[in-house]
XYZ file of C-alpha atoms in Angstrom:
109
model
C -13.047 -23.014 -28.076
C -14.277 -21.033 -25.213
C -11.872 -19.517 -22.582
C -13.146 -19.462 -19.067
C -10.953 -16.445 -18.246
C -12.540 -12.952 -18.437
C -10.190 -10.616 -21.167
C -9.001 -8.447 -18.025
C -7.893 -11.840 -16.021
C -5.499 -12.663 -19.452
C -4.341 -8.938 -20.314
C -3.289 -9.303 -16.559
C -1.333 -12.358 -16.715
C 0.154 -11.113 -20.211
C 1.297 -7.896 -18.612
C 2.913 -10.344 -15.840
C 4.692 -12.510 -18.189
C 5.970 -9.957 -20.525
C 7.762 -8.047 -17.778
C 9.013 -10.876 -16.060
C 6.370 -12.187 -13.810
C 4.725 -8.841 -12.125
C 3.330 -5.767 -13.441
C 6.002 -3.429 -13.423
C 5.489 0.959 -13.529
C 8.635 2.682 -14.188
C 10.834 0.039 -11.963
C 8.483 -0.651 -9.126
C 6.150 -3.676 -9.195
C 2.159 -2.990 -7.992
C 0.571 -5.654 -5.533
C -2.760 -3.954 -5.753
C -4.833 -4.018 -9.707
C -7.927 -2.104 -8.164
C -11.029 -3.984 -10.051
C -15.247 -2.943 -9.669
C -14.404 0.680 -8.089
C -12.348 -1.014 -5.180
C -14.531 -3.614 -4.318
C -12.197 -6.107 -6.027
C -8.678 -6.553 -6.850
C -6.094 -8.512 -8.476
C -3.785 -9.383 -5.247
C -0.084 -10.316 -6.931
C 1.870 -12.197 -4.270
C 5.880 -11.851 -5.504
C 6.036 -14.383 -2.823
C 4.935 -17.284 -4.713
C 4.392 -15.852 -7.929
C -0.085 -16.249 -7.858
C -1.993 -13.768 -9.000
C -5.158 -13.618 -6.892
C -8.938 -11.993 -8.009
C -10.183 -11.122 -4.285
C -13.187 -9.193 -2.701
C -11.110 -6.493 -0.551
C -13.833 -6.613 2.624
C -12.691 -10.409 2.667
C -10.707 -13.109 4.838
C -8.663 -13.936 2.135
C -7.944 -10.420 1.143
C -7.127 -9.436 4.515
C -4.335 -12.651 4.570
C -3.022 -12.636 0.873
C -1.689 -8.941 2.225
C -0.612 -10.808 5.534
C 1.615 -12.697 3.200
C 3.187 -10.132 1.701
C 3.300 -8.386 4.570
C 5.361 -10.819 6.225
C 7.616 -11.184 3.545
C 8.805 -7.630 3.710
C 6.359 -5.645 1.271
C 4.153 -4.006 3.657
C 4.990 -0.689 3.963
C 4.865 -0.781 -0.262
C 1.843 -2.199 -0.280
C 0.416 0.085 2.339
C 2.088 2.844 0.626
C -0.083 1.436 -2.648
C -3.372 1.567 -0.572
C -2.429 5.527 0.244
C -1.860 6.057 -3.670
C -4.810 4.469 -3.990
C -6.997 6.601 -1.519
C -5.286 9.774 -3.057
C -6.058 8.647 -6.757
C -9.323 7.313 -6.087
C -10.914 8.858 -2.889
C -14.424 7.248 -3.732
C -13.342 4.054 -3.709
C -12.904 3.401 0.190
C -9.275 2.666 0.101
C -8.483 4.242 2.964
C -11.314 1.984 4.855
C -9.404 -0.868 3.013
C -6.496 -0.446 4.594
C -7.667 0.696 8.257
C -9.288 -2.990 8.428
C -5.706 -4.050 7.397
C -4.287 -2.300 9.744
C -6.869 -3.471 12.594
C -6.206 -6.848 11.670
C -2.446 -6.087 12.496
C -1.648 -6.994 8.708
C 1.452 -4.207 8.956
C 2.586 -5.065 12.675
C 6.504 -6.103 12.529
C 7.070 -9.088 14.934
């Protein structure tokens, strides 16, 4: 029987289960799985525990990181988005998370 998940959307959520429901590098948990040279990504919300596959130049991108950013992981997700940028300057990261910041994503009522 046929899946309808692509192999990277499972080795994504397996990676989430095994370390107890986020990906996890050396203690910190990642928000951001850049996909298609930054055009996509894997959005993980802690929040409600959802794994998201979103364009990044989209709506929903924009307020899946309003979310989180409300919850109290902005300035680790937009310290993501700089690793990001520095690891990957090609990518547009750093345009990613200007429109973020335009759309007063990171703004602390």
């Amino acid at each position: 029987m046929a899946s309808n998940t692509s192999k990277t959307a499972r080795a994504s959520v397996r990676a989430g289960q095994s370390t107890g429901g986020a990906l996890s590098v050396l203690g910190e948990y990642k928000y951001l799985i850049p996909l298609a040279n930054g055009r996509f990504a894997y959005v993980r919300n802690l929040t409600n525990g959802k794994t998201a596959h979103l364009k990044t130049d989209s709506d929903a991108f924009v307020e899946e990181i309003r979310i989180l950013a409300a919850a109290g992981h902005g300035p680790k997700v937009r310290a993501e988005l700089t690793a990001l940028e520095a690891a990957h300057p090609q990518d547009g990261w750093s345009a990613t998370e200007k429109r973020l910041a335009d759309a007063g994503v990171f703004e602390t009522a």
